[in-house]
Amino acid sequence: MYLVTLLGNSILISVSVLDSHLHTPMYFFFSNLSCLDIWYTSSALTPMLANFISGRNTISFSGCAAQMYFSLAMGSTECVLLSVMAYDRYVAICNPLRYPIIMNKKICVRIAAGSWVTGSFTALVETVSVLQLSLCGSGVINHFTCEILAVLKLACVDTSKVQLIMLVISVLLLPMPMLLICISYAFILSSILRISSLDGRSKAFSTCAAHLSVVVLFYGTALSMYLKPSNIDSQEIDKFIALVYAGITPMLNPIIYSLRNREVKVAVKKLLVKNSLCSFSL
């Protein structure tokens, strides 16, 4: 699963960079999402795979802190980036003539950078607030990663302040971006239904369906993990949900985009043919 994630996202990044037809804001954000998925799944699955191979299940305090931070940073950045991608589709479909002006290269770079900075900063706040707590007990984390909620259960002091910080950040990064996505797609759907060309309508639906599939996968698992009622506390369910959004979702993202996107499939075929011809000539 990890190898498929690395291969799929690396191919998506490669075709977005190498194919000049894909040098557009949409594929620029796709490449950012693929980078996020590689870092995100690596921060969670690589230590777990190392434990499987070595037969050990220990991690240093600094290693745990780093894993917690990178997982939170990549996940938080993806929350922001998915809402940005919805806005990009809104401008492209609802304001096609102004699209090159509104979503120019400089704006896209600034928006992407803002997503990364927001995710990194909120992750730093959450990680520092948890690691300042006094941890006690056996020091055993009932999880396959240093997931913040699992580490928080080791605290032997009042955690209400930390939980409030996490709740505020979760609301800012989950329901609010989802609301923006829903508003964007309400306008998008209205515009798509007004397109007279069947081919144009089909292309718009295909692109938006791919993005919506990723949104449902990612936000669905994240919401059920971080904003579930406090009376529901099942560590085994939490582990399964964490595996879905840390492993399965990053693996499926490039598959969803490539299978439902004609331009990506054409670019991949061109890249494979070019490499085959180069190998044959050598």
PDB file of C-alpha atoms in Angstrom:
ATOM      1  CA  MET A   1       0.000   0.000   0.000  1.00  0.00           C
ATOM      2  CA  TYR A   2       2.851   2.360   0.841  1.00  0.00           C
ATOM      3  CA  LEU A   3       4.697   1.557  -2.404  1.00  0.00           C
ATOM      4  CA  VAL A   4       1.533   2.104  -4.462  1.00  0.00           C
ATOM      5  CA  THR A   5       1.092   5.487  -2.745  1.00  0.00           C
ATOM      6  CA  LEU A   6       4.674   6.527  -3.554  1.00  0.00           C
ATOM      7  CA  LEU A   7       4.451   5.313  -7.159  1.00  0.00           C
ATOM      8  CA  GLY A   8       1.030   6.807  -7.918  1.00  0.00           C
ATOM      9  CA  ASN A   9       1.732  10.230  -6.452  1.00  0.00           C
ATOM     10  CA  SER A  10       5.217  10.376  -7.976  1.00  0.00           C
ATOM     11  CA  ILE A  11       3.776   9.653 -11.431  1.00  0.00           C
ATOM     12  CA  LEU A  12       1.145  12.376 -10.967  1.00  0.00           C
ATOM     13  CA  ILE A  13       3.828  14.896  -9.965  1.00  0.00           C
ATOM     14  CA  SER A  14       6.072  13.840 -12.868  1.00  0.00           C
ATOM     15  CA  VAL A  15       3.431  14.211 -15.585  1.00  0.00           C
ATOM     16  CA  SER A  16       2.321  17.564 -14.134  1.00  0.00           C
ATOM     17  CA  VAL A  17       5.894  18.868 -14.361  1.00  0.00           C
ATOM     18  CA  LEU A  18       6.989  17.258 -17.638  1.00  0.00           C
ATOM     19  CA  ASP A  19       3.861  17.761 -19.757  1.00  0.00           C
ATOM     20  CA  SER A  20       3.487  21.414 -20.780  1.00  0.00           C
ATOM     21  CA  HIS A  21      -0.258  20.915 -21.363  1.00  0.00           C
ATOM     22  CA  LEU A  22      -0.643  20.324 -17.622  1.00  0.00           C
ATOM     23  CA  HIS A  23       1.061  23.562 -16.567  1.00  0.00           C
ATOM     24  CA  THR A  24      -2.217  24.952 -15.264  1.00  0.00           C
ATOM     25  CA  PRO A  25      -3.391  25.982 -11.773  1.00  0.00           C
ATOM     26  CA  MET A  26      -5.466  22.804 -11.389  1.00  0.00           C
ATOM     27  CA  TYR A  27      -2.493  20.486 -11.942  1.00  0.00           C
ATOM     28  CA  PHE A  28      -0.238  22.726  -9.892  1.00  0.00           C
ATOM     29  CA  PHE A  29      -2.554  22.109  -6.938  1.00  0.00           C
ATOM     30  CA  PHE A  30      -2.753  18.402  -7.838  1.00  0.00           C
ATOM     31  CA  SER A  31       1.049  18.254  -7.575  1.00  0.00           C
ATOM     32  CA  ASN A  32       0.942  19.947  -4.175  1.00  0.00           C
ATOM     33  CA  LEU A  33      -1.661  17.435  -3.020  1.00  0.00           C
ATOM     34  CA  SER A  34       0.500  14.540  -4.217  1.00  0.00           C
ATOM     35  CA  CYS A  35       3.522  15.950  -2.339  1.00  0.00           C
ATOM     36  CA  LEU A  36       1.377  16.211   0.773  1.00  0.00           C
ATOM     37  CA  ASP A  37       0.175  12.630   0.412  1.00  0.00           C
ATOM     38  CA  ILE A  38       3.741  11.309   0.074  1.00  0.00           C
ATOM     39  CA  TRP A  39       4.915  13.170   3.189  1.00  0.00           C
ATOM     40  CA  TYR A  40       1.721  12.387   5.079  1.00  0.00           C
ATOM     41  CA  THR A  41       1.738   8.651   4.537  1.00  0.00           C
ATOM     42  CA  SER A  42       5.539   8.480   5.006  1.00  0.00           C
ATOM     43  CA  SER A  43       5.322  10.116   8.434  1.00  0.00           C
ATOM     44  CA  ALA A  44       2.781   7.535   9.582  1.00  0.00           C
ATOM     45  CA  LEU A  45       3.624   4.309   7.760  1.00  0.00           C
ATOM     46  CA  THR A  46       7.434   4.376   7.477  1.00  0.00           C
ATOM     47  CA  PRO A  47       8.077   4.018  11.266  1.00  0.00           C
ATOM     48  CA  MET A  48       5.383   1.330  11.431  1.00  0.00           C
ATOM     49  CA  LEU A  49       7.022  -0.652   8.598  1.00  0.00           C
ATOM     50  CA  ALA A  50      10.410  -0.239  10.298  1.00  0.00           C
ATOM     51  CA  ASN A  51       8.909  -1.690  13.477  1.00  0.00           C
ATOM     52  CA  PHE A  52       7.536  -4.664  11.543  1.00  0.00           C
ATOM     53  CA  ILE A  53      10.977  -5.384  10.055  1.00  0.00           C
ATOM     54  CA  SER A  54      12.989  -4.854  13.251  1.00  0.00           C
ATOM     55  CA  GLY A  55      10.483  -6.517  15.551  1.00  0.00           C
ATOM     56  CA  ARG A  56      10.631  -3.532  17.930  1.00  0.00           C
ATOM     57  CA  ASN A  57       7.740  -1.272  18.806  1.00  0.00           C
ATOM     58  CA  THR A  58       9.489   1.586  20.583  1.00  0.00           C
ATOM     59  CA  ILE A  59      10.021   5.202  19.574  1.00  0.00           C
ATOM     60  CA  SER A  60      12.034   7.987  21.172  1.00  0.00           C
ATOM     61  CA  PHE A  61      10.322  11.058  22.597  1.00  0.00           C
ATOM     62  CA  SER A  62      11.836  13.296  19.908  1.00  0.00           C
ATOM     63  CA  GLY A  63      10.853  10.790  17.218  1.00  0.00           C
ATOM     64  CA  CYS A  64       7.307  10.718  18.544  1.00  0.00           C
ATOM     65  CA  ALA A  65       7.152  14.520  18.586  1.00  0.00           C
ATOM     66  CA  ALA A  66       8.446  14.726  14.998  1.00  0.00           C
ATOM     67  CA  GLN A  67       5.980  12.102  13.783  1.00  0.00           C
ATOM     68  CA  MET A  68       3.077  13.842  15.511  1.00  0.00           C
ATOM     69  CA  TYR A  69       4.045  17.222  14.062  1.00  0.00           C
ATOM     70  CA  PHE A  70       4.525  16.083  10.462  1.00  0.00           C
ATOM     71  CA  SER A  71       1.309  14.047  10.454  1.00  0.00           C
ATOM     72  CA  LEU A  72      -0.670  17.010  11.799  1.00  0.00           C
ATOM     73  CA  ALA A  73       1.065  19.491   9.479  1.00  0.00           C
ATOM     74  CA  MET A  74       0.412  17.470   6.325  1.00  0.00           C
ATOM     75  CA  GLY A  75      -3.173  16.677   7.331  1.00  0.00           C
ATOM     76  CA  SER A  76      -3.949  20.298   8.217  1.00  0.00           C
ATOM     77  CA  THR A  77      -2.380  21.577   4.999  1.00  0.00           C
ATOM     78  CA  GLU A  78      -4.475  19.127   2.988  1.00  0.00           C
ATOM     79  CA  CYS A  79      -7.645  20.457   4.641  1.00  0.00           C
ATOM     80  CA  VAL A  80      -6.826  23.961   3.418  1.00  0.00           C
ATOM     81  CA  LEU A  81      -5.571  22.822   0.013  1.00  0.00           C
ATOM     82  CA  LEU A  82      -8.740  20.869  -0.808  1.00  0.00           C
ATOM     83  CA  SER A  83     -10.842  23.990  -0.205  1.00  0.00           C
ATOM     84  CA  VAL A  84      -8.445  25.993  -2.405  1.00  0.00           C
ATOM     85  CA  MET A  85      -8.854  23.405  -5.163  1.00  0.00           C
ATOM     86  CA  ALA A  86     -12.641  23.771  -4.911  1.00  0.00           C
ATOM     87  CA  TYR A  87     -12.271  27.544  -5.328  1.00  0.00           C
ATOM     88  CA  ASP A  88     -10.007  26.980  -8.342  1.00  0.00           C
ATOM     89  CA  ARG A  89     -12.705  24.810  -9.985  1.00  0.00           C
ATOM     90  CA  TYR A  90     -15.325  27.445  -9.128  1.00  0.00           C
ATOM     91  CA  VAL A  91     -13.362  30.196 -10.908  1.00  0.00           C
ATOM     92  CA  ALA A  92     -12.537  27.945 -13.885  1.00  0.00           C
ATOM     93  CA  ILE A  93     -16.163  26.910 -14.476  1.00  0.00           C
ATOM     94  CA  CYS A  94     -18.113  29.961 -13.320  1.00  0.00           C
ATOM     95  CA  ASN A  95     -15.692  32.669 -14.573  1.00  0.00           C
ATOM     96  CA  PRO A  96     -13.773  30.998 -17.445  1.00  0.00           C
ATOM     97  CA  LEU A  97     -12.836  34.261 -19.216  1.00  0.00           C
ATOM     98  CA  ARG A  98     -11.324  35.771 -16.053  1.00  0.00           C
ATOM     99  CA  TYR A  99      -9.751  32.500 -14.893  1.00  0.00           C
ATOM    100  CA  PRO A 100      -6.221  33.153 -16.285  1.00  0.00           C
ATOM    101  CA  ILE A 101      -6.204  36.566 -14.609  1.00  0.00           C
ATOM    102  CA  ILE A 102      -7.648  35.548 -11.230  1.00  0.00           C
ATOM    103  CA  MET A 103      -5.627  32.327 -10.907  1.00  0.00           C
ATOM    104  CA  ASN A 104      -2.328  33.515 -12.356  1.00  0.00           C
ATOM    105  CA  LYS A 105       0.953  31.837 -11.468  1.00  0.00           C
ATOM    106  CA  LYS A 106       1.908  34.285  -8.724  1.00  0.00           C
ATOM    107  CA  ILE A 107      -1.495  33.969  -7.010  1.00  0.00           C
ATOM    108  CA  CYS A 108      -1.392  30.161  -7.189  1.00  0.00           C
ATOM    109  CA  VAL A 109       2.067  30.040  -5.600  1.00  0.00           C
ATOM    110  CA  ARG A 110       0.964  32.401  -2.817  1.00  0.00           C
ATOM    111  CA  ILE A 111      -2.210  30.388  -2.139  1.00  0.00           C
ATOM    112  CA  ALA A 112      -0.298  27.101  -2.044  1.00  0.00           C
ATOM    113  CA  ALA A 113       2.363  28.617   0.223  1.00  0.00           C
ATOM    114  CA  GLY A 114      -0.371  29.983   2.490  1.00  0.00           C
ATOM    115  CA  SER A 115      -1.877  26.486   2.767  1.00  0.00           C
ATOM    116  CA  TRP A 116       1.483  24.995   3.780  1.00  0.00           C
ATOM    117  CA  VAL A 117       2.180  27.780   6.297  1.00  0.00           C
ATOM    118  CA  THR A 118      -1.298  27.476   7.849  1.00  0.00           C
ATOM    119  CA  GLY A 119      -0.988  23.704   8.210  1.00  0.00           C
ATOM    120  CA  SER A 120       2.535  23.915   9.646  1.00  0.00           C
ATOM    121  CA  PHE A 121       1.628  26.634  12.155  1.00  0.00           C
ATOM    122  CA  THR A 122      -1.537  24.944  13.480  1.00  0.00           C
ATOM    123  CA  ALA A 123       0.357  21.643  13.783  1.00  0.00           C
ATOM    124  CA  LEU A 124       3.113  23.386  15.765  1.00  0.00           C
ATOM    125  CA  VAL A 125       0.558  24.872  18.165  1.00  0.00           C
ATOM    126  CA  GLU A 126      -1.120  21.497  18.756  1.00  0.00           C
ATOM    127  CA  THR A 127       2.132  19.546  19.091  1.00  0.00           C
ATOM    128  CA  VAL A 128       3.728  21.995  21.542  1.00  0.00           C
ATOM    129  CA  SER A 129       0.559  22.178  23.656  1.00  0.00           C
ATOM    130  CA  VAL A 130       0.449  18.373  24.018  1.00  0.00           C
ATOM    131  CA  LEU A 131       4.167  17.843  24.614  1.00  0.00           C
ATOM    132  CA  GLN A 132       4.150  20.415  27.439  1.00  0.00           C
ATOM    133  CA  LEU A 133       1.836  18.157  29.438  1.00  0.00           C
ATOM    134  CA  SER A 134       3.203  15.798  32.069  1.00  0.00           C
ATOM    135  CA  LEU A 135       2.976  12.242  30.756  1.00  0.00           C
ATOM    136  CA  CYS A 136       2.872   9.326  33.138  1.00  0.00           C
ATOM    137  CA  GLY A 137       1.975   5.657  33.298  1.00  0.00           C
ATOM    138  CA  SER A 138       3.584   2.899  31.275  1.00  0.00           C
ATOM    139  CA  GLY A 139       4.441   5.146  28.330  1.00  0.00           C
ATOM    140  CA  VAL A 140       2.672   2.751  25.978  1.00  0.00           C
ATOM    141  CA  ILE A 141       0.754   4.464  23.153  1.00  0.00           C
ATOM    142  CA  ASN A 142      -2.219   2.354  22.119  1.00  0.00           C
ATOM    143  CA  HIS A 143      -1.812   3.159  18.442  1.00  0.00           C
ATOM    144  CA  PHE A 144       0.434   2.344  15.474  1.00  0.00           C
ATOM    145  CA  THR A 145       1.671   5.964  15.293  1.00  0.00           C
ATOM    146  CA  CYS A 146       2.181   8.864  17.696  1.00  0.00           C
ATOM    147  CA  GLU A 147      -1.332  10.088  16.943  1.00  0.00           C
ATOM    148  CA  ILE A 148      -2.111  13.183  19.004  1.00  0.00           C
ATOM    149  CA  LEU A 149      -5.318  11.845  20.589  1.00  0.00           C
ATOM    150  CA  ALA A 150      -3.575   8.602  21.610  1.00  0.00           C
ATOM    151  CA  VAL A 151      -0.641  10.500  23.169  1.00  0.00           C
ATOM    152  CA  LEU A 152      -3.054  12.844  24.962  1.00  0.00           C
ATOM    153  CA  LYS A 153      -4.475   9.854  26.864  1.00  0.00           C
ATOM    154  CA  LEU A 154      -1.104   9.391  28.583  1.00  0.00           C
ATOM    155  CA  ALA A 155      -1.341  12.795  30.274  1.00  0.00           C
ATOM    156  CA  CYS A 156      -1.713  12.691  34.053  1.00  0.00           C
ATOM    157  CA  VAL A 157      -2.860  16.341  34.335  1.00  0.00           C
ATOM    158  CA  ASP A 158      -5.943  18.257  33.265  1.00  0.00           C
ATOM    159  CA  THR A 159      -6.113  18.336  29.447  1.00  0.00           C
ATOM    160  CA  SER A 160      -9.176  20.580  29.037  1.00  0.00           C
ATOM    161  CA  LYS A 161      -7.096  23.539  27.787  1.00  0.00           C
ATOM    162  CA  VAL A 162      -5.343  21.415  25.178  1.00  0.00           C
ATOM    163  CA  GLN A 163      -8.625  19.858  24.097  1.00  0.00           C
ATOM    164  CA  LEU A 164     -10.114  23.343  23.668  1.00  0.00           C
ATOM    165  CA  ILE A 165      -7.162  24.366  21.464  1.00  0.00           C
ATOM    166  CA  MET A 166      -7.582  21.213  19.391  1.00  0.00           C
ATOM    167  CA  LEU A 167     -11.336  21.780  19.082  1.00  0.00           C
ATOM    168  CA  VAL A 168     -10.882  25.354  17.830  1.00  0.00           C
ATOM    169  CA  ILE A 169      -8.259  24.286  15.283  1.00  0.00           C
ATOM    170  CA  SER A 170     -10.373  21.300  14.188  1.00  0.00           C
ATOM    171  CA  VAL A 171     -13.397  23.547  13.606  1.00  0.00           C
ATOM    172  CA  LEU A 172     -11.256  26.004  11.615  1.00  0.00           C
ATOM    173  CA  LEU A 173      -9.709  23.260   9.468  1.00  0.00           C
ATOM    174  CA  LEU A 174     -12.632  20.854   8.997  1.00  0.00           C
ATOM    175  CA  PRO A 175     -16.206  22.270   9.001  1.00  0.00           C
ATOM    176  CA  MET A 176     -15.223  25.718   7.707  1.00  0.00           C
ATOM    177  CA  PRO A 177     -13.283  24.505   4.641  1.00  0.00           C
ATOM    178  CA  MET A 178     -16.050  21.967   4.008  1.00  0.00           C
ATOM    179  CA  LEU A 179     -18.583  24.808   4.048  1.00  0.00           C
ATOM    180  CA  LEU A 180     -16.503  26.723   1.489  1.00  0.00           C
ATOM    181  CA  ILE A 181     -16.285  23.600  -0.658  1.00  0.00           C
ATOM    182  CA  CYS A 182     -20.064  23.082  -0.504  1.00  0.00           C
ATOM    183  CA  ILE A 183     -20.713  26.732  -1.467  1.00  0.00           C
ATOM    184  CA  SER A 184     -18.216  26.512  -4.348  1.00  0.00           C
ATOM    185  CA  TYR A 185     -19.795  23.338  -5.692  1.00  0.00           C
ATOM    186  CA  ALA A 186     -23.295  24.733  -5.399  1.00  0.00           C
ATOM    187  CA  PHE A 187     -22.264  27.496  -7.840  1.00  0.00           C
ATOM    188  CA  ILE A 188     -20.305  24.997  -9.945  1.00  0.00           C
ATOM    189  CA  LEU A 189     -23.270  22.635 -10.304  1.00  0.00           C
ATOM    190  CA  SER A 190     -25.502  25.529 -11.296  1.00  0.00           C
ATOM    191  CA  SER A 191     -23.021  26.608 -13.983  1.00  0.00           C
ATOM    192  CA  ILE A 192     -22.464  23.058 -15.282  1.00  0.00           C
ATOM    193  CA  LEU A 193     -26.201  22.545 -15.795  1.00  0.00           C
ATOM    194  CA  ARG A 194     -26.240  25.672 -17.976  1.00  0.00           C
ATOM    195  CA  ILE A 195     -23.491  24.378 -20.298  1.00  0.00           C
ATOM    196  CA  SER A 196     -25.084  23.563 -23.657  1.00  0.00           C
ATOM    197  CA  SER A 197     -22.250  21.339 -24.950  1.00  0.00           C
ATOM    198  CA  LEU A 198     -22.586  17.731 -23.800  1.00  0.00           C
ATOM    199  CA  ASP A 199     -18.820  17.176 -24.077  1.00  0.00           C
ATOM    200  CA  GLY A 200     -18.075  20.318 -22.029  1.00  0.00           C
ATOM    201  CA  ARG A 201     -20.576  19.306 -19.376  1.00  0.00           C
ATOM    202  CA  SER A 202     -19.116  15.791 -19.199  1.00  0.00           C
ATOM    203  CA  LYS A 203     -15.548  17.119 -18.835  1.00  0.00           C
ATOM    204  CA  ALA A 204     -16.574  19.524 -16.066  1.00  0.00           C
ATOM    205  CA  PHE A 205     -18.466  16.782 -14.207  1.00  0.00           C
ATOM    206  CA  SER A 206     -15.510  14.388 -14.516  1.00  0.00           C
ATOM    207  CA  THR A 207     -12.991  16.842 -13.048  1.00  0.00           C
ATOM    208  CA  CYS A 208     -15.293  17.903 -10.212  1.00  0.00           C
ATOM    209  CA  ALA A 209     -16.298  14.324  -9.408  1.00  0.00           C
ATOM    210  CA  ALA A 210     -12.635  13.382  -8.924  1.00  0.00           C
ATOM    211  CA  HIS A 211     -12.092  16.272  -6.506  1.00  0.00           C
ATOM    212  CA  LEU A 212     -15.325  15.556  -4.626  1.00  0.00           C
ATOM    213  CA  SER A 213     -14.366  11.888  -4.229  1.00  0.00           C
ATOM    214  CA  VAL A 214     -11.096  12.912  -2.561  1.00  0.00           C
ATOM    215  CA  VAL A 215     -12.928  15.456  -0.377  1.00  0.00           C
ATOM    216  CA  VAL A 216     -15.453  12.861   0.845  1.00  0.00           C
ATOM    217  CA  LEU A 217     -12.710  10.318   1.603  1.00  0.00           C
ATOM    218  CA  PHE A 218     -10.466  12.730   3.477  1.00  0.00           C
ATOM    219  CA  TYR A 219     -12.970  14.907   5.328  1.00  0.00           C
ATOM    220  CA  GLY A 220     -15.253  11.988   6.160  1.00  0.00           C
ATOM    221  CA  THR A 221     -12.534  10.115   8.038  1.00  0.00           C
ATOM    222  CA  ALA A 222     -11.018  13.267   9.594  1.00  0.00           C
ATOM    223  CA  LEU A 223     -14.403  14.498  10.876  1.00  0.00           C
ATOM    224  CA  SER A 224     -15.255  11.124  12.375  1.00  0.00           C
ATOM    225  CA  MET A 225     -11.855  11.104  14.105  1.00  0.00           C
ATOM    226  CA  TYR A 226     -11.489  14.623  15.524  1.00  0.00           C
ATOM    227  CA  LEU A 227     -15.059  15.871  15.909  1.00  0.00           C
ATOM    228  CA  LYS A 228     -16.837  12.751  17.115  1.00  0.00           C
ATOM    229  CA  PRO A 229     -18.954  13.002  20.322  1.00  0.00           C
ATOM    230  CA  SER A 230     -16.911  12.735  23.514  1.00  0.00           C
ATOM    231  CA  ASN A 231     -18.961   9.770  24.751  1.00  0.00           C
ATOM    232  CA  ILE A 232     -17.737   7.671  21.794  1.00  0.00           C
ATOM    233  CA  ASP A 233     -14.260   6.434  22.661  1.00  0.00           C
ATOM    234  CA  SER A 234     -13.137   3.294  20.876  1.00  0.00           C
ATOM    235  CA  GLN A 235      -9.388   3.051  20.352  1.00  0.00           C
ATOM    236  CA  GLU A 236      -9.760   0.235  17.823  1.00  0.00           C
ATOM    237  CA  ILE A 237     -12.121   2.336  15.701  1.00  0.00           C
ATOM    238  CA  ASP A 238      -9.705   5.277  15.974  1.00  0.00           C
ATOM    239  CA  LYS A 239      -6.868   3.062  14.714  1.00  0.00           C
ATOM    240  CA  PHE A 240      -8.912   1.930  11.735  1.00  0.00           C
ATOM    241  CA  ILE A 241      -9.949   5.496  10.852  1.00  0.00           C
ATOM    242  CA  ALA A 242      -6.322   6.675  11.191  1.00  0.00           C
ATOM    243  CA  LEU A 243      -5.215   3.910   8.831  1.00  0.00           C
ATOM    244  CA  VAL A 244      -7.826   5.012   6.288  1.00  0.00           C
ATOM    245  CA  TYR A 245      -6.824   8.676   6.161  1.00  0.00           C
ATOM    246  CA  ALA A 246      -3.078   8.066   6.623  1.00  0.00           C
ATOM    247  CA  GLY A 247      -2.715   5.112   4.267  1.00  0.00           C
ATOM    248  CA  ILE A 248      -5.701   4.315   2.091  1.00  0.00           C
ATOM    249  CA  THR A 249      -6.750   7.871   1.128  1.00  0.00           C
ATOM    250  CA  PRO A 250      -3.245   8.951  -0.089  1.00  0.00           C
ATOM    251  CA  MET A 251      -3.073   5.703  -2.085  1.00  0.00           C
ATOM    252  CA  LEU A 252      -6.454   6.263  -3.757  1.00  0.00           C
ATOM    253  CA  ASN A 253      -6.017   9.983  -4.557  1.00  0.00           C
ATOM    254  CA  PRO A 254      -3.760   9.570  -7.641  1.00  0.00           C
ATOM    255  CA  ILE A 255      -5.845   6.616  -8.828  1.00  0.00           C
ATOM    256  CA  ILE A 256      -9.033   8.691  -8.632  1.00  0.00           C
ATOM    257  CA  TYR A 257      -7.485  11.628 -10.482  1.00  0.00           C
ATOM    258  CA  SER A 258      -5.834   9.511 -13.180  1.00  0.00           C
ATOM    259  CA  LEU A 259      -8.809   7.234 -13.852  1.00  0.00           C
ATOM    260  CA  ARG A 260     -11.344  10.058 -14.016  1.00  0.00           C
ATOM    261  CA  ASN A 261      -9.175  12.624 -15.795  1.00  0.00           C
ATOM    262  CA  ARG A 262      -8.646  12.277 -19.542  1.00  0.00           C
ATOM    263  CA  GLU A 263      -5.757  14.776 -19.666  1.00  0.00           C
ATOM    264  CA  VAL A 264      -3.783  12.895 -17.000  1.00  0.00           C
ATOM    265  CA  LYS A 265      -4.280   9.564 -18.792  1.00  0.00           C
ATOM    266  CA  VAL A 266      -3.080  11.069 -22.085  1.00  0.00           C
ATOM    267  CA  ALA A 267      -0.048  12.630 -20.357  1.00  0.00           C
ATOM    268  CA  VAL A 268       0.872   9.310 -18.696  1.00  0.00           C
ATOM    269  CA  LYS A 269       0.627   7.478 -22.046  1.00  0.00           C
ATOM    270  CA  LYS A 270       2.810  10.119 -23.727  1.00  0.00           C
ATOM    271  CA  LEU A 271       5.378   9.838 -20.931  1.00  0.00           C
ATOM    272  CA  LEU A 272       5.450   6.025 -21.167  1.00  0.00           C
ATOM    273  CA  VAL A 273       5.773   6.098 -24.977  1.00  0.00           C
ATOM    274  CA  LYS A 274       8.574   8.690 -24.771  1.00  0.00           C
ATOM    275  CA  ASN A 275      10.481   6.590 -22.217  1.00  0.00           C
ATOM    276  CA  SER A 276       9.975   3.456 -24.325  1.00  0.00           C
ATOM    277  CA  LEU A 277      11.341   5.177 -27.436  1.00  0.00           C
ATOM    278  CA  CYS A 278      14.344   6.482 -25.491  1.00  0.00           C
ATOM    279  CA  SER A 279      15.077   2.992 -24.162  1.00  0.00           C
ATOM    280  CA  PHE A 280      14.715   1.483 -27.642  1.00  0.00           C
ATOM    281  CA  SER A 281      17.100   4.013 -29.219  1.00  0.00           C
ATOM    282  CA  LEU A 282      19.694   3.350 -26.511  1.00  0.00           C
TER     283      LEU A 282
END
